[in-house]
XYZ file of C-alpha atoms in Angstrom:
503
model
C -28.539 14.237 10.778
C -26.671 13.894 7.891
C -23.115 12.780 8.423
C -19.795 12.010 6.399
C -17.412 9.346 7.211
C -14.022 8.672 5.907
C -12.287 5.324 7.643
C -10.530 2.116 7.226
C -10.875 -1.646 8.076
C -7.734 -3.598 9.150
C -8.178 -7.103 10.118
C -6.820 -8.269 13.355
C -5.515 -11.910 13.932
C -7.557 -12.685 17.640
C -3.547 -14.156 18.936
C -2.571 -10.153 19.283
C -5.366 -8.566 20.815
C -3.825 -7.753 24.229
C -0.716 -7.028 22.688
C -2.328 -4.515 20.385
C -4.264 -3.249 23.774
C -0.934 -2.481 25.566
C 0.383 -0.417 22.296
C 2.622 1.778 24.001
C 2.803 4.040 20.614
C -0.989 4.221 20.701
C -1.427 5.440 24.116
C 1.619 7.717 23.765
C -1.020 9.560 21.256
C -4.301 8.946 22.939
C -6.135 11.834 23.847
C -7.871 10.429 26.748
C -8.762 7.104 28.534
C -10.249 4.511 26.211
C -13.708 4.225 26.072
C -15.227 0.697 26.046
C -19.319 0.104 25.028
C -21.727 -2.578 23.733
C -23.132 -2.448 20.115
C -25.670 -4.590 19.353
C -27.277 -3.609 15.654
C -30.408 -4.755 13.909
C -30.208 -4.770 10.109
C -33.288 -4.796 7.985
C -34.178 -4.446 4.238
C -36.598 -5.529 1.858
C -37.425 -9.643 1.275
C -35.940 -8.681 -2.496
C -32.577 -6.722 -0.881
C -33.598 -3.603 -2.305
C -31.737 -1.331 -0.316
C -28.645 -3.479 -0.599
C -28.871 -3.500 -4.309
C -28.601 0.121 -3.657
C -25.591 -0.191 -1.827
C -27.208 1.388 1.354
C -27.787 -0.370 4.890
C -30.455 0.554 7.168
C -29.861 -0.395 11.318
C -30.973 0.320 14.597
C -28.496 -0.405 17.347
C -28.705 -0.205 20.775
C -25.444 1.829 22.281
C -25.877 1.907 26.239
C -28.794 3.016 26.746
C -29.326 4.810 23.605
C -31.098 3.939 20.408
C -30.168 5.135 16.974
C -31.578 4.526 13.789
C -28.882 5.050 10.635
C -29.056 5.074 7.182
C -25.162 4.230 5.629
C -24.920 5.565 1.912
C -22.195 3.933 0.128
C -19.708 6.892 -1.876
C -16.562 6.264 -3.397
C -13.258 4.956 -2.285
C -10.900 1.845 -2.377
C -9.600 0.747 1.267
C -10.411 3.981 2.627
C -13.633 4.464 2.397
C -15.999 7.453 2.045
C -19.725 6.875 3.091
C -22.817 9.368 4.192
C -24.624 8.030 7.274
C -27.989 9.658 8.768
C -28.425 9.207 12.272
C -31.385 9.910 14.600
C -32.403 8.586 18.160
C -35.734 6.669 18.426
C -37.399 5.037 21.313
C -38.622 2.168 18.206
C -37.156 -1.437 17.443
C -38.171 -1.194 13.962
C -36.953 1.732 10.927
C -39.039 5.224 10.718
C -38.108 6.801 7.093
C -39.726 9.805 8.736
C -36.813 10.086 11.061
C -34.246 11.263 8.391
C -34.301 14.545 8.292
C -32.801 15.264 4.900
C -35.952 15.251 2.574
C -33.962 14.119 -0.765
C -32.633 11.064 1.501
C -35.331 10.278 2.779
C -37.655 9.653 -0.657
C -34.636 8.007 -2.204
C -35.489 5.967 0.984
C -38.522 5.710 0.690
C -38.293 4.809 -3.593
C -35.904 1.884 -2.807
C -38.589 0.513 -0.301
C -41.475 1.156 -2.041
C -44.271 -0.998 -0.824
C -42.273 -3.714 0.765
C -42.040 -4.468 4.285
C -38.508 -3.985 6.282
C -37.620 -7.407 8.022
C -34.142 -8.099 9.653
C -31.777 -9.515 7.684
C -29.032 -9.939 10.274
C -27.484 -8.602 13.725
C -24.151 -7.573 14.872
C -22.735 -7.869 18.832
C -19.782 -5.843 19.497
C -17.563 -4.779 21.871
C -16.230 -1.552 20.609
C -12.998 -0.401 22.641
C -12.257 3.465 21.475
C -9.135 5.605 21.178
C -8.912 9.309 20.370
C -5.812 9.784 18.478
C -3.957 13.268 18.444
C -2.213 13.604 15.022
C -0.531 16.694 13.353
C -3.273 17.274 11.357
C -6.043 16.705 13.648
C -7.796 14.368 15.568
C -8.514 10.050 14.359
C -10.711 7.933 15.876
C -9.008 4.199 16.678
C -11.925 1.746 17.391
C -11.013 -1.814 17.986
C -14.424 -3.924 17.238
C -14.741 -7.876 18.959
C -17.725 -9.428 18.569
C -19.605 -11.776 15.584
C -22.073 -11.134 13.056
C -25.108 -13.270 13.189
C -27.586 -14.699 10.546
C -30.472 -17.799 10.503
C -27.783 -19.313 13.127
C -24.845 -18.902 10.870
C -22.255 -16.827 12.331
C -19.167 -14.773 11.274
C -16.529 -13.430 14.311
C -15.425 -10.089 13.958
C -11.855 -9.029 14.962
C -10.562 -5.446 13.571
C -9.421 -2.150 13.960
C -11.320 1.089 12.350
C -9.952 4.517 11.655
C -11.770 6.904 11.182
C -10.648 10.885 10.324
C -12.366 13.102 13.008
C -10.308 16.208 12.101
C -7.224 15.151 10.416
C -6.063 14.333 7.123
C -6.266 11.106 4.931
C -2.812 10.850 4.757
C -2.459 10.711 8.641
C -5.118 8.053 9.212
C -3.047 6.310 6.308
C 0.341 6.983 8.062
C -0.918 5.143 11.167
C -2.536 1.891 9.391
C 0.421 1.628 7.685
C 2.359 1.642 10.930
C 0.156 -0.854 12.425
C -0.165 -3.231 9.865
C 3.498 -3.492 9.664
C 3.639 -4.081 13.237
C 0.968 -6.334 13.602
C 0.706 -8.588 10.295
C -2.808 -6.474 10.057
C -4.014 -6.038 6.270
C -7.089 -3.955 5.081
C -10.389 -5.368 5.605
C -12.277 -4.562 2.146
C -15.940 -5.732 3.725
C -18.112 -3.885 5.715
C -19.667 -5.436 8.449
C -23.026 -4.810 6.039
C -21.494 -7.244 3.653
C -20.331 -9.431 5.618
C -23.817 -9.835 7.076
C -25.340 -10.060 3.543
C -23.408 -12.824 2.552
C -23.888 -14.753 5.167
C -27.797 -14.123 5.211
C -27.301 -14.987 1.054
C -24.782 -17.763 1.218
C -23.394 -16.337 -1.139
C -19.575 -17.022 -2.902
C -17.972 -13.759 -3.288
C -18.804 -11.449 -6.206
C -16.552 -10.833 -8.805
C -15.976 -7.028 -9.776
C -15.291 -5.846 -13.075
C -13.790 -2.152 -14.144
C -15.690 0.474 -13.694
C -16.246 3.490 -16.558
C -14.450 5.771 -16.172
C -15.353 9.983 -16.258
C -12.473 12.157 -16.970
C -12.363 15.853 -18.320
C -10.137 17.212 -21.059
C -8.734 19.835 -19.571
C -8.599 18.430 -15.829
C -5.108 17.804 -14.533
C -3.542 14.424 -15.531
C -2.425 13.880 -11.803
C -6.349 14.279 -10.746
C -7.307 11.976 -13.762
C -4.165 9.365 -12.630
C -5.388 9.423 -9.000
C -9.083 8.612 -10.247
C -7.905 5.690 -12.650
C -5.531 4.328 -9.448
C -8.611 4.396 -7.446
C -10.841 2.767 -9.703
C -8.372 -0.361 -10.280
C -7.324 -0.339 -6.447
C -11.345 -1.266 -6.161
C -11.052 -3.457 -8.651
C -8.291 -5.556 -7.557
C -9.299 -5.546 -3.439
C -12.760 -6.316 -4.877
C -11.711 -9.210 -6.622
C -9.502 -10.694 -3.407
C -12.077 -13.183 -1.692
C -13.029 -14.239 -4.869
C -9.255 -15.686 -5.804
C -9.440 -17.161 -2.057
C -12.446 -18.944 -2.567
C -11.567 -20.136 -5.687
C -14.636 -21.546 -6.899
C -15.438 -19.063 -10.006
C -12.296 -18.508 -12.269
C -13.066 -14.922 -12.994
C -11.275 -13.937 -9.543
C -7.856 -14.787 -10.726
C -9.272 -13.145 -14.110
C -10.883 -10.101 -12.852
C -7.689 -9.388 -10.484
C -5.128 -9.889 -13.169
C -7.031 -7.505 -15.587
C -6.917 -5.077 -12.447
C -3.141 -5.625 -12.026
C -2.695 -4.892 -15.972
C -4.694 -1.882 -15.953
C -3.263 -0.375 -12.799
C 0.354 -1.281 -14.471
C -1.116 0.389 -17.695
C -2.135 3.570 -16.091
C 1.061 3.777 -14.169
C 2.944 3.809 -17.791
C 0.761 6.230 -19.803
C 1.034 8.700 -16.720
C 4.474 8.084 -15.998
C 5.707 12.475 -17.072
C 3.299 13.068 -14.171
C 4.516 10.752 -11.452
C 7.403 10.611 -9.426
C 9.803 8.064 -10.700
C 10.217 7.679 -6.901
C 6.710 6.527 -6.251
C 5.724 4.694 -9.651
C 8.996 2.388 -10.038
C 8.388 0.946 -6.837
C 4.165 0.741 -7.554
C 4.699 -0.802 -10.533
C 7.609 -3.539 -9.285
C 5.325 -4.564 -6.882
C 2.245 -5.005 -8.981
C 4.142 -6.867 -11.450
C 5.188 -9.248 -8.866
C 1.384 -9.944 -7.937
C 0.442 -10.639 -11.527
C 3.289 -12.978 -11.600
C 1.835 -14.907 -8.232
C -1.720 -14.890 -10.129
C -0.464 -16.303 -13.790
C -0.107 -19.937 -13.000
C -3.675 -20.078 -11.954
C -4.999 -18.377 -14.716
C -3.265 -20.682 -17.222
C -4.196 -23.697 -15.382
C -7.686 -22.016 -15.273
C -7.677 -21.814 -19.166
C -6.148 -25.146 -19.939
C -9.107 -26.637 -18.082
C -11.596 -25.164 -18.908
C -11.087 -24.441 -22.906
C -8.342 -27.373 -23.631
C -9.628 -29.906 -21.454
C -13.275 -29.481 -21.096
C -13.852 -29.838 -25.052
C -11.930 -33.480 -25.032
C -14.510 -35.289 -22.343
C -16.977 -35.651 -24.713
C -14.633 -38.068 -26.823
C -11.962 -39.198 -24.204
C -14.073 -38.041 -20.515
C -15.088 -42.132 -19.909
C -11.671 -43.472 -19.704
C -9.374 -44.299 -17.107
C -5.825 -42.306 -18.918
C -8.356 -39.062 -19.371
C -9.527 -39.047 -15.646
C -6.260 -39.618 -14.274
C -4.692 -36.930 -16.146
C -7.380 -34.584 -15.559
C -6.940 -35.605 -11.841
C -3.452 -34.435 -12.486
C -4.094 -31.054 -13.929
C -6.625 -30.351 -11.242
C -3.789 -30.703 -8.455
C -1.474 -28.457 -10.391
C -3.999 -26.069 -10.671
C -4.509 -26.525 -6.668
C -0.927 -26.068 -6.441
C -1.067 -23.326 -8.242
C -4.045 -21.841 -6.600
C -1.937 -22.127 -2.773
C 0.466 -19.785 -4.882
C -1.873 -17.408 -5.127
C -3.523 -17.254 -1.835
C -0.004 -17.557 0.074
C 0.349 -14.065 -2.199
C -2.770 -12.689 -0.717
C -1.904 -13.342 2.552
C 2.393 -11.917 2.480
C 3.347 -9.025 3.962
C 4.395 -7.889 0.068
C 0.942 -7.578 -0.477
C -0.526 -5.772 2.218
C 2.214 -3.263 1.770
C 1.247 -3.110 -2.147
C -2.854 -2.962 -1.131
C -1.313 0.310 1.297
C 0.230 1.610 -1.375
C -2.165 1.450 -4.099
C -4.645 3.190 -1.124
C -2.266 5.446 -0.328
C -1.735 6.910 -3.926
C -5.088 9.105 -4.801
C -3.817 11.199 -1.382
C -0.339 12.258 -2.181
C 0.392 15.973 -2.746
C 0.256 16.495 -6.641
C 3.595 16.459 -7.760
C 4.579 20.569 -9.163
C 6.070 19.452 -12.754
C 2.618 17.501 -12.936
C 0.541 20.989 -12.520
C 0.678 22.105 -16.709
C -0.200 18.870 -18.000
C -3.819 18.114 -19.055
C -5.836 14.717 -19.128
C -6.417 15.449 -23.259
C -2.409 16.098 -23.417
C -1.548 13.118 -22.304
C -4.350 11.352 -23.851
C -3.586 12.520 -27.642
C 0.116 11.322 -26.843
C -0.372 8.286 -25.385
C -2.517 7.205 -27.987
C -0.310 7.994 -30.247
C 2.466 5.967 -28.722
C 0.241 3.244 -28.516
C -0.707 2.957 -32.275
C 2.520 3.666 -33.677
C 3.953 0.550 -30.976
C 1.307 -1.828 -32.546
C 2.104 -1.014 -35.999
C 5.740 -1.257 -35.341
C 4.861 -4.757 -33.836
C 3.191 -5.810 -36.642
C 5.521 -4.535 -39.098
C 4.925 -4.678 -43.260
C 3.290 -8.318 -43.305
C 1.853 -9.496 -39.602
C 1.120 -12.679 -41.640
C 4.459 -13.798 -40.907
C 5.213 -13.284 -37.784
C 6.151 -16.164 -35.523
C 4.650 -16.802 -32.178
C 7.137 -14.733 -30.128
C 6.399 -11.789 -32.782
C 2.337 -12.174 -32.529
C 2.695 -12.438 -28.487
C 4.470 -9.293 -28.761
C 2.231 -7.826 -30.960
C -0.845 -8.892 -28.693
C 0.366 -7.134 -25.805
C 0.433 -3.968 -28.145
C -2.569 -4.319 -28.662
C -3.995 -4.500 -25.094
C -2.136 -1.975 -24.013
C -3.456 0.104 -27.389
C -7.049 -1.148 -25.623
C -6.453 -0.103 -21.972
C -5.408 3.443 -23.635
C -9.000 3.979 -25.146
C -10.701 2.630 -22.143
C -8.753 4.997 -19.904
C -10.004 8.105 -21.898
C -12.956 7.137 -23.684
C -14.974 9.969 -21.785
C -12.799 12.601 -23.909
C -14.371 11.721 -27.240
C -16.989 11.240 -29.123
C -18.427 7.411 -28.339
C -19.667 6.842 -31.828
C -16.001 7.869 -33.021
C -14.527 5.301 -30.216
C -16.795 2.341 -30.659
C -15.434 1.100 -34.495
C -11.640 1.078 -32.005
C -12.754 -0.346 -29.256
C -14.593 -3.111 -31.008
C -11.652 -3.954 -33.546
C -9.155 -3.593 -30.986
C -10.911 -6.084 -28.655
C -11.270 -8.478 -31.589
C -7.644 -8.001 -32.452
C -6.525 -9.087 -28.922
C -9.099 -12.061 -28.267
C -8.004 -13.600 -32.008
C -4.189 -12.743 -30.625
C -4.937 -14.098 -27.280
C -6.508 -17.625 -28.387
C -3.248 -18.179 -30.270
C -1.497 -17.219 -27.619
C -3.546 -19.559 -25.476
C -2.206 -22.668 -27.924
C 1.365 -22.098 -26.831
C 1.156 -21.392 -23.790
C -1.042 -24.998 -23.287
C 1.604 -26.757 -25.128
C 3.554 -25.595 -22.514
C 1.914 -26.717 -19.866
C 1.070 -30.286 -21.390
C 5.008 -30.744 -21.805
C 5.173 -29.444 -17.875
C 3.215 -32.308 -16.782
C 5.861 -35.203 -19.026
C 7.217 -36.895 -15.889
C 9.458 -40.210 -16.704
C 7.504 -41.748 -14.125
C 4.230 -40.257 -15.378
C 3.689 -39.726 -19.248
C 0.976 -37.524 -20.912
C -1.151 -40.612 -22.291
C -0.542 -40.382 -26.175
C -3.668 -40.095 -27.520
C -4.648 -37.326 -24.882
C -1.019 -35.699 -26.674
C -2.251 -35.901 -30.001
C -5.866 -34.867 -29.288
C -4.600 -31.428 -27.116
C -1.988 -30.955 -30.368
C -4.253 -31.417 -32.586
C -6.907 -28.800 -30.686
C -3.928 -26.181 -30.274
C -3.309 -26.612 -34.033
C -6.741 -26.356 -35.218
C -6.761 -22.676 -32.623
C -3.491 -21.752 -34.489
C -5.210 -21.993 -37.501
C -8.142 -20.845 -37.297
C -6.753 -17.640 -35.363
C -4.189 -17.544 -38.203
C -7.284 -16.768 -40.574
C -9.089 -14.998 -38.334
C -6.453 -12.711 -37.729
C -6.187 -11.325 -41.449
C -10.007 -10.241 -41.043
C -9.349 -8.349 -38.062
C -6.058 -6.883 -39.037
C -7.929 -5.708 -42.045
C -10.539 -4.160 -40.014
C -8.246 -2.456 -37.856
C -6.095 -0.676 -40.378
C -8.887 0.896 -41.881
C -9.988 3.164 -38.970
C -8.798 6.540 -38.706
C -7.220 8.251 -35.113
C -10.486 9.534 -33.439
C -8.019 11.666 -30.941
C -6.014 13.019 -34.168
């Protein structure tokens, strides 16, 4: 039987268990006794992962003395999440496709498997303690899951609370975890127990997620379009969090940044359609995460396209591998900056209200304005701001005035992104290809001065850049300037030439 689930994750540190047990708000609005049951889950897939590269996870778990195959369909959703799950009993410890009873499901199924044998992958043990929650607008389910998740000996303990809507509304599951997490230093879990299992079955370092396309309609609300954008970089940026605490692939502190940007971007070009009273305080806070995530980017850079290209000439001395010793701990340094961001209060409140936005009531002054309305005038805005920038001869502007102008330009680039899906892609692609040449050529030179900053950061009168690692860093940034210089009349040229495709 086919069956849809809306719920959140909140971690919980193992220190406030009992307390969280003895929640005398939480039994004030229990409907019942708890109920308390084992859960111990098989998961199996394909040698090749095919049904996780389909997002889906196949188990059979053993509840009492009950036995349920389910099939978990992965839908959209960013914290809160909204999945399709088919459950059946069977008396079998391996998967029957025959046992789902939808037929479409059940040859999608039956595609991803194909001719491959199911093997398990990994298990899960848990003690799942369960609350029925009376709410104004209906009934939640609280579950509070102990246990570990086990794979080829490797093991991963589980400690979290679930909510999941039986009956009431988004926004009162949403009121709760709020509630909680404030009370208990709990923050939202982004991994399922699936993934979790995956990864440690893969060994894998966490993924890095990019932006998703977006799909918006011309004549669809803007407040329906805003919510969907939100959404998308909510995913985005909680996607993107174990990545910037493992720190071991720089696109985490990338890929999260870009998220912050766009969600900052989307808050601006909507900003007739949302309350002033629930944007200015979105936006303060997101701005103060891309803040916390800066250093590390630009420590990032400077070591990877400043210092990097230098080893080849300088890597085999003793100055060169001290000072690269050097950058490495401020990039550490910078790096605890981060994390100790990921893991503040400030966050988990932005994270819960960044979830919380696709599910407010649409504002009424929002309810006349259309996705291609504010499209046409946003665009607009953001073309006549870059050429404003940029002003009669862009050739001479200094490096305040081409920073400036850069940010323009990606926020000129975030604009066609956003509604791409309005227009004509053949009509889009000349813009979106100039516009991202525009701001790489802008951002290299902005690169070059923000490096010499951080070379003249690390002068100490106890501890002196080396000289000739001075010269060969100034002579690299100058060599960027320049060449980005040039490079910058070509792509300014090809940039003024295009006509408005939303004109």
């Amino acid at each position: 039987m086919a069956e849809s689930e809306i719920e959140l994750k909140l971690s919980l540190a193992q220190t406030e268990v009992s307390r969280f047990r003895r929640d005398t708000a939480l039994h004030r609005m229990k409907r019942a006794r708890a109920v308390s049951r084992s859960l111990l889950a098989v998961y199996f897939d394909t040698p090749d992962l095919s049904l996780r590269a389909h997002k889906a996870a196949l188990r059979i778990r053993q509840e009492g003395a009950d036995r349920i195959q389910t099939l978990k369909v992965s839908g959209k959703g960013a914290g809160l999440q909204h999945r399709t799950e088919y459950n059946a009993p069977t008396m079998a410890q391996e998967p029957d496709s025959s046992l789902i009873d939808d037929p479409v499901m059940r040859e999608a199924l039956m595609a991803m498997i194909g001719d491959d044998p199911l093997v398990p992958v990994f298990t899960t043990d848990i003690r799942r303690t369960i609350w029925l929650l009376d709410l104004p607008g209906g009934p939640v389910e609280l579950a509070l899951d102990l246990g570990q998740i086990e794979s080829q000996g490797r093991v991963d303990p589980v400690c979290e609370v679930e909510l999941e809507l039986k009956g009431g509304t988004p926004q009162d599951l949403l009121d709760v975890a709020a509630d909680l997490g404030a009370r208990y230093g709990m923050s939202v879990a982004i991994e399922s127990k699936a993934q979790r299992g995956y990864a440690l079955f893969q060994r894998s370092e966490p993924t890095i997620q990019k932006a998703n396309k977006l799909k918006l309609e011309p004549q669809e609300p803007a407040w329906r379009a805003v919510t969907g954008i939100i959404e998308e970089g909510t995913a985005q940026l909680l996607g993107n969090e174990a990545a910037v605490l493992a720190g071991t692939d720089i696109e985490g502190v990338h890929q999260a940044r870009v998220a912050v940007r766009r969600l900052r971007a989307a808050l601006s070009a909507f900003r007739d359609s949302i309350p002033d009273d629930l944007r200015k305080p979105l936006n303060k806070m997101l701005r103060r995460h891309q803040l916390a995530l800066g250093p590390a980017r630009d420590w990032d850079v400077f070591l990877t396209e400043t210092l990097a290209p230098l080893e080849s000439d300088h890597g085999s001395t003793k100055s060169f591998k001290a000072f690269q010793k050097r950058v490495q701990v401020a990039r550490t340094r910078a790096y605890k900056k981060a994390h100790k961001a990921l893991r503040s209060a400030r966050y988990d409140q932005l994270k819960m209200a960044l979830i919380r936005f696709p599910y407010q009531p649409e504002p009424q002054h929002a309810r006349h304005i259309s996705t291609e309305t504010v499209a046409k005038e946003l665009l607009d805005q953001r073309l006549s701001a870059v050429l404003a920038a940029a002003g009669p001869d862009p050739k001479q502007l200094d490096d305040v005035a081409l920073h400036a102008l850069r940010i323009d330009v990606k926020k000129l680039r975030y604009a066609i992104d956003f509604f791409a899906s309005l227009y004509n892609p053949n009509e889009i692609k000349p813009w979106k290809g100039a516009s991202k040449a525009l701001q790489e050529c802008l951002g290299g030179l902005n690169d070059a001065v923000v490096h010499a900053a951080l070379l003249d950061a690390m002068e100490a009168p106890d501890m002196p850049v080396p000289k000739s690692i001075r010269r060969a860093i100034e002579k690299g940034n100058t060599a960027k300037i320049e060449t980005g210089k040039a490079e910058f009349d070509a792509r300014w040229s090809e940039f003024r030439v295009l006509t408005p495709f939303w004109a």
